[in-house]
Amino acid sequence: MTTLNQLSPQPLWSIFEKICSIPHPSKHEAKISAWIQSFATELNLDVKEDKVGNLIIKKPATAGMKNRKGVILQAHMDMVPQKNADKVHDFVTDPIEAYVDGEWVTANGTTLGADNGIGLSACLAVLASTDLAHGPLEVLVTTDEEAGMTGAFGLEAGWLDGEILLNTDSEDEGEVYMGCAGGIDVNVSLPVEFNSVNRENAAFILSIKGLKGGHSGVDIHTGRANANKLLARFFKQYSQLDLSISTFFGGSLRNAIPRESSAIILCAPSDISALETAVTQYNEVLKAELNAIETNLIVTLTPTEQPTSQLTPTSQSALINAVNACVNGVIRMSDEVPGVVETSTNLGVIKMADDHIKIQCLVRSLIDSARTNTQNMICSNFELAGASVICSGAYPGWQPKAESPIKDLLRETYESMFGTLPKIMVIHAGLECGLFKDAYPHWDMVSFGPTIRFPHSPDEKVKIDTVAPFYDLLVNVLKNIPVKA
């Protein structure tokens, strides 16, 4: 059986294997940060940590390259923690079980962390190499990218000297990104009231399971279903059933399309047969609508212990109507960039919190005004239901530059190596490049990477034969960086 450290380029894959062995979910980056600092120190490289936890590593130019423009290689150190429901795994303490599966590297029941672990491995492999030609080099490793872009928000001027930034956080080999969407979190708090339950009623867990999920930016246009929306739809579609909801919970990250959603419900004994029929019918309806995409979707009904309380009819109605009416998915495609989503939103998380239900949505857009309009639609919807709504964590999009020497160099280098031109793209996801402009407005930036599929989900995988071309392109671009003006 092939292991990761047998793949090519071997230095990169060996580093990635090590990264997988160190727990590093967002908000828990201390272990991976310590290892990266030790890695740099063992290479006798200067490494510093800023006040928000970003790492800056500096490597001198190789012989004859001191007059080249300075380059910053950039990746983030955290990963999205998502796992299958039946997978026993603690992301804070357990390693990622990465393995080779044919043409891909994937993980056993969890996210792989190729986003952005492969890019990080490439940056560190360049630092470790003794035979690559490059000018003055810096590596910027940001913290908490996936859960709030804390590192990018906190990056201060004066720490880095380079003029060119190469971001390694893109997910399609052969594509070069020159722009990205901005975003904002919409945080909803819906007050609810509870009644005691009728002890004669039967209790069940009603669940939507088996959805693909995925990245709420790059996968939002693929037709993948949102488990939270499907569960609310069930209650609205079968409102003639006298069902009472005790709890409603689904999704775990605002930037991941929710794969599972469940509710504990109560049903009168006389209505159990009708409930079972409704679940069977709903399975058939969803499969007829979604089977081309959601091949493993299933609606399940499982008996459970009776809870002690249930939502009042008024609170239950407010919750179901608000979630059912909330806009979700692609709002508009871009007029300027054909085939790219302009504006979208993801109803990512629903959870109970004492006397409130907390709901998180993430709005993305290439256009700030469209982002504002979409967040306002969501706010209006939930405010009509009696909720309070706070919008936070806004980050700007990255506007493409018509004149970009590094874009031209990368395109020319790619064509000379592979005989074809790369696609110049804008991505519907939040790259950190837009935030870097605040502290370093002069940077000329591009983003590129290997082919990664289904990031932010347990189906995440990286295509093995795209990693070497990505790394070779990076190495050759560094060798051809022009001299300082």
Tab-separated table of N, CA and C in Angstrom, residues 188-267:
chain	number	residue	atom	x	y	z
A	188	VAL	N	-28.065	35.133	14.356
A	188	VAL	CA	-29.460	35.284	14.749
A	188	VAL	C	-29.682	34.682	16.132
A	189	SER	N	-30.419	35.398	16.962
A	189	SER	CA	-30.832	34.863	18.258
A	189	SER	C	-32.350	34.976	18.361
A	190	LEU	N	-33.024	33.838	18.250
A	190	LEU	CA	-34.482	33.798	18.250
A	190	LEU	C	-34.986	33.351	19.618
A	191	PRO	N	-35.653	34.233	20.385
A	191	PRO	CA	-36.170	33.823	21.697
A	191	PRO	C	-37.317	32.831	21.542
A	192	VAL	N	-37.321	31.814	22.389
A	192	VAL	CA	-38.373	30.797	22.334
A	192	VAL	C	-38.856	30.478	23.745
A	193	GLU	N	-40.054	29.936	23.799
A	193	GLU	CA	-40.630	29.501	25.069
A	193	GLU	C	-40.988	28.031	24.976
A	194	PHE	N	-41.054	27.404	26.161
A	194	PHE	CA	-41.290	25.966	26.213
A	194	PHE	C	-42.504	25.650	27.074
A	195	ASN	N	-43.137	24.532	26.760
A	195	ASN	CA	-44.199	23.948	27.577
A	195	ASN	C	-43.754	22.577	28.058
A	196	SER	N	-44.402	22.080	29.070
A	196	SER	CA	-44.177	20.690	29.468
A	196	SER	C	-44.818	19.765	28.446
A	197	VAL	N	-44.342	18.536	28.377
A	197	VAL	CA	-44.819	17.609	27.361
A	197	VAL	C	-45.975	16.774	27.886
A	198	ASN	N	-46.743	16.277	26.935
A	198	ASN	CA	-47.804	15.323	27.242
A	198	ASN	C	-47.153	13.946	27.362
A	199	ARG	N	-47.222	13.354	28.544
A	199	ARG	CA	-46.514	12.107	28.802
A	199	ARG	C	-47.044	10.931	27.983
A	200	GLU	N	-48.197	11.104	27.348
A	200	GLU	CA	-48.743	10.016	26.527
A	200	GLU	C	-48.137	10.024	25.115
A	201	ASN	N	-47.498	11.121	24.749
A	201	ASN	CA	-46.978	11.233	23.391
A	201	ASN	C	-45.666	10.465	23.219
A	202	ALA	N	-45.425	10.009	22.007
A	202	ALA	CA	-44.198	9.295	21.682
A	202	ALA	C	-43.143	10.275	21.179
A	203	ALA	N	-41.875	9.990	21.476
A	203	ALA	CA	-40.776	10.864	21.081
A	203	ALA	C	-39.929	10.182	19.999
A	204	PHE	N	-39.482	10.995	19.038
A	204	PHE	CA	-38.654	10.500	17.933
A	204	PHE	C	-37.557	11.511	17.619
A	205	ILE	N	-36.498	11.000	17.014
A	205	ILE	CA	-35.503	11.878	16.394
A	205	ILE	C	-35.745	11.835	14.896
A	206	LEU	N	-36.083	12.975	14.335
A	206	LEU	CA	-36.277	13.115	12.896
A	206	LEU	C	-35.010	13.730	12.317
A	207	SER	N	-34.368	13.052	11.379
A	207	SER	CA	-33.065	13.493	10.882
A	207	SER	C	-33.000	13.507	9.366
A	208	ILE	N	-32.292	14.494	8.849
A	208	ILE	CA	-31.842	14.521	7.459
A	208	ILE	C	-30.369	14.144	7.480
A	209	LYS	N	-29.973	13.112	6.744
A	209	LYS	CA	-28.596	12.630	6.784
A	209	LYS	C	-28.085	12.328	5.374
A	210	GLY	N	-26.761	12.135	5.293
A	210	GLY	CA	-26.150	11.638	4.073
A	210	GLY	C	-25.897	12.656	2.985
A	211	LEU	N	-26.057	13.945	3.279
A	211	LEU	CA	-25.816	14.963	2.262
A	211	LEU	C	-24.313	15.153	2.035
A	212	LYS	N	-23.960	15.700	0.892
A	212	LYS	CA	-22.551	15.890	0.565
A	212	LYS	C	-21.916	17.035	1.356
A	213	GLY	N	-22.685	18.076	1.666
A	213	GLY	CA	-22.101	19.228	2.344
A	213	GLY	C	-21.084	19.915	1.453
A	214	GLY	N	-20.033	20.431	2.081
A	214	GLY	CA	-18.965	21.058	1.313
A	214	GLY	C	-18.751	22.512	1.666
A	215	HIS	N	-17.908	23.158	0.906
A	215	HIS	CA	-17.505	24.547	1.116
A	215	HIS	C	-18.661	25.463	0.721
A	216	SER	N	-19.016	26.384	1.610
A	216	SER	CA	-20.178	27.230	1.339
A	216	SER	C	-19.894	28.299	0.297
A	217	GLY	N	-18.651	28.389	-0.177
A	217	GLY	CA	-18.341	29.301	-1.266
A	217	GLY	C	-18.176	28.552	-2.573
A	218	VAL	N	-17.136	27.732	-2.659
A	218	VAL	CA	-16.806	27.106	-3.939
A	218	VAL	C	-17.793	26.010	-4.340
A	219	ASP	N	-18.582	25.485	-3.400
A	219	ASP	CA	-19.541	24.429	-3.726
A	219	ASP	C	-20.990	24.920	-3.733
A	220	ILE	N	-21.223	26.195	-3.500
A	220	ILE	CA	-22.583	26.684	-3.287
A	220	ILE	C	-23.425	26.589	-4.558
A	221	HIS	N	-22.774	26.561	-5.722
A	221	HIS	CA	-23.496	26.536	-6.997
A	221	HIS	C	-23.743	25.125	-7.518
A	222	THR	N	-23.333	24.105	-6.784
A	222	THR	CA	-23.356	22.734	-7.300
A	222	THR	C	-24.699	22.034	-7.118
A	223	GLY	N	-25.655	22.679	-6.482
A	223	GLY	CA	-26.950	22.050	-6.262
A	223	GLY	C	-27.017	21.180	-5.027
A	224	ARG	N	-25.992	21.232	-4.189
A	224	ARG	CA	-26.020	20.432	-2.963
A	224	ARG	C	-27.049	20.993	-1.982
A	225	ALA	N	-27.750	20.087	-1.348
A	225	ALA	CA	-28.846	20.485	-0.469
A	225	ALA	C	-28.331	20.928	0.892
A	226	ASN	N	-29.124	21.756	1.552
A	226	ASN	CA	-28.848	22.257	2.891
A	226	ASN	C	-29.762	21.516	3.869
A	227	ALA	N	-29.170	20.737	4.773
A	227	ALA	CA	-29.963	19.894	5.672
A	227	ALA	C	-30.892	20.709	6.559
A	228	ASN	N	-30.455	21.891	6.998
A	228	ASN	CA	-31.314	22.728	7.838
A	228	ASN	C	-32.571	23.157	7.090
A	229	LYS	N	-32.396	23.524	5.834
A	229	LYS	CA	-33.550	23.938	5.037
A	229	LYS	C	-34.491	22.766	4.777
A	230	LEU	N	-33.925	21.593	4.515
A	230	LEU	CA	-34.775	20.436	4.236
A	230	LEU	C	-35.588	20.020	5.453
A	231	LEU	N	-34.996	20.137	6.647
A	231	LEU	CA	-35.730	19.747	7.849
A	231	LEU	C	-36.865	20.719	8.134
A	232	ALA	N	-36.584	22.024	7.990
A	232	ALA	CA	-37.664	23.005	8.189
A	232	ALA	C	-38.765	22.806	7.156
A	233	ARG	N	-38.376	22.468	5.956
A	233	ARG	CA	-39.365	22.227	4.901
A	233	ARG	C	-40.291	21.074	5.258
A	234	PHE	N	-39.755	20.036	5.885
A	234	PHE	CA	-40.601	18.910	6.285
A	234	PHE	C	-41.722	19.385	7.213
A	235	PHE	N	-41.350	20.161	8.228
A	235	PHE	CA	-42.367	20.595	9.197
A	235	PHE	C	-43.415	21.496	8.548
A	236	LYS	N	-43.001	22.298	7.585
A	236	LYS	CA	-43.970	23.153	6.905
A	236	LYS	C	-44.839	22.340	5.958
A	237	GLN	N	-44.228	21.412	5.249
A	237	GLN	CA	-44.959	20.619	4.264
A	237	GLN	C	-45.970	19.691	4.919
A	238	TYR	N	-45.633	19.205	6.133
A	238	TYR	CA	-46.535	18.288	6.841
A	238	TYR	C	-47.080	18.933	8.109
A	239	SER	N	-47.451	20.203	7.972
A	239	SER	CA	-47.944	20.946	9.135
A	239	SER	C	-49.287	20.420	9.629
A	240	GLN	N	-49.968	19.614	8.788
A	240	GLN	CA	-51.242	19.050	9.235
A	240	GLN	C	-51.043	18.015	10.339
A	241	LEU	N	-49.829	17.473	10.443
A	241	LEU	CA	-49.538	16.557	11.540
A	241	LEU	C	-49.353	17.365	12.830
A	242	ASP	N	-49.862	16.863	13.904
A	242	ASP	CA	-49.761	17.567	15.195
A	242	ASP	C	-48.446	17.194	15.875
A	243	LEU	N	-47.349	17.731	15.339
A	243	LEU	CA	-46.022	17.435	15.867
A	243	LEU	C	-45.539	18.584	16.740
A	244	SER	N	-44.851	18.238	17.811
A	244	SER	CA	-44.243	19.242	18.687
A	244	SER	C	-42.732	19.056	18.659
A	245	ILE	N	-42.013	20.158	18.541
A	245	ILE	CA	-40.547	20.123	18.483
A	245	ILE	C	-39.974	20.426	19.857
A	246	SER	N	-39.078	19.546	20.305
A	246	SER	CA	-38.375	19.796	21.556
A	246	SER	C	-37.040	20.487	21.290
A	247	THR	N	-36.265	19.950	20.338
A	247	THR	CA	-34.999	20.573	19.947
A	247	THR	C	-34.850	20.497	18.434
A	248	PHE	N	-34.100	21.441	17.886
A	248	PHE	CA	-33.810	21.502	16.451
A	248	PHE	C	-32.347	21.904	16.339
A	249	PHE	N	-31.546	21.068	15.686
A	249	PHE	CA	-30.122	21.380	15.604
A	249	PHE	C	-29.553	20.824	14.305
A	250	GLY	N	-28.686	21.609	13.670
A	250	GLY	CA	-28.099	21.169	12.416
A	250	GLY	C	-26.909	22.007	12.015
A	251	GLY	N	-25.961	21.387	11.331
A	251	GLY	CA	-24.756	22.076	10.903
A	251	GLY	C	-23.828	22.363	12.068
A	252	SER	N	-22.562	22.633	11.752
A	252	SER	CA	-21.608	22.941	12.813
A	252	SER	C	-20.715	24.125	12.482
A	253	LEU	N	-20.681	24.543	11.206
A	253	LEU	CA	-19.838	25.660	10.792
A	253	LEU	C	-20.611	26.540	9.821
A	254	ARG	N	-20.470	27.839	9.972
A	254	ARG	CA	-21.215	28.734	9.094
A	254	ARG	C	-20.667	28.719	7.683
A	255	ASN	N	-19.434	28.250	7.478
A	255	ASN	CA	-18.856	28.216	6.140
A	255	ASN	C	-18.837	26.818	5.529
A	256	ALA	N	-19.636	25.908	6.075
A	256	ALA	CA	-19.805	24.567	5.504
A	256	ALA	C	-21.294	24.320	5.265
A	257	ILE	N	-21.637	23.854	4.070
A	257	ILE	CA	-23.029	23.515	3.786
A	257	ILE	C	-23.429	22.368	4.714
A	258	PRO	N	-24.483	22.558	5.533
A	258	PRO	CA	-24.806	21.528	6.540
A	258	PRO	C	-25.223	20.209	5.906
A	259	ARG	N	-24.575	19.141	6.370
A	259	ARG	CA	-24.803	17.807	5.847
A	259	ARG	C	-25.890	17.064	6.615
A	260	GLU	N	-26.093	17.436	7.870
A	260	GLU	CA	-27.050	16.730	8.731
A	260	GLU	C	-27.824	17.739	9.574
A	261	SER	N	-29.072	17.412	9.835
A	261	SER	CA	-29.899	18.241	10.710
A	261	SER	C	-30.927	17.334	11.371
A	262	SER	N	-31.195	17.573	12.650
A	262	SER	CA	-32.092	16.687	13.400
A	262	SER	C	-32.995	17.487	14.327
A	263	ALA	N	-34.135	16.918	14.635
A	263	ALA	CA	-35.051	17.491	15.616
A	263	ALA	C	-35.600	16.363	16.478
A	264	ILE	N	-35.726	16.622	17.772
A	264	ILE	CA	-36.452	15.715	18.660
A	264	ILE	C	-37.897	16.181	18.673
A	265	ILE	N	-38.801	15.284	18.300
A	265	ILE	CA	-40.205	15.657	18.157
A	265	ILE	C	-41.091	14.747	19.001
A	266	LEU	N	-42.287	15.216	19.269
A	266	LEU	CA	-43.290	14.432	19.994
A	266	LEU	C	-44.531	14.301	19.135
A	267	CYS	N	-45.147	13.133	19.213
A	267	CYS	CA	-46.282	12.819	18.350
A	267	CYS	C	-47.303	12.009	19.143
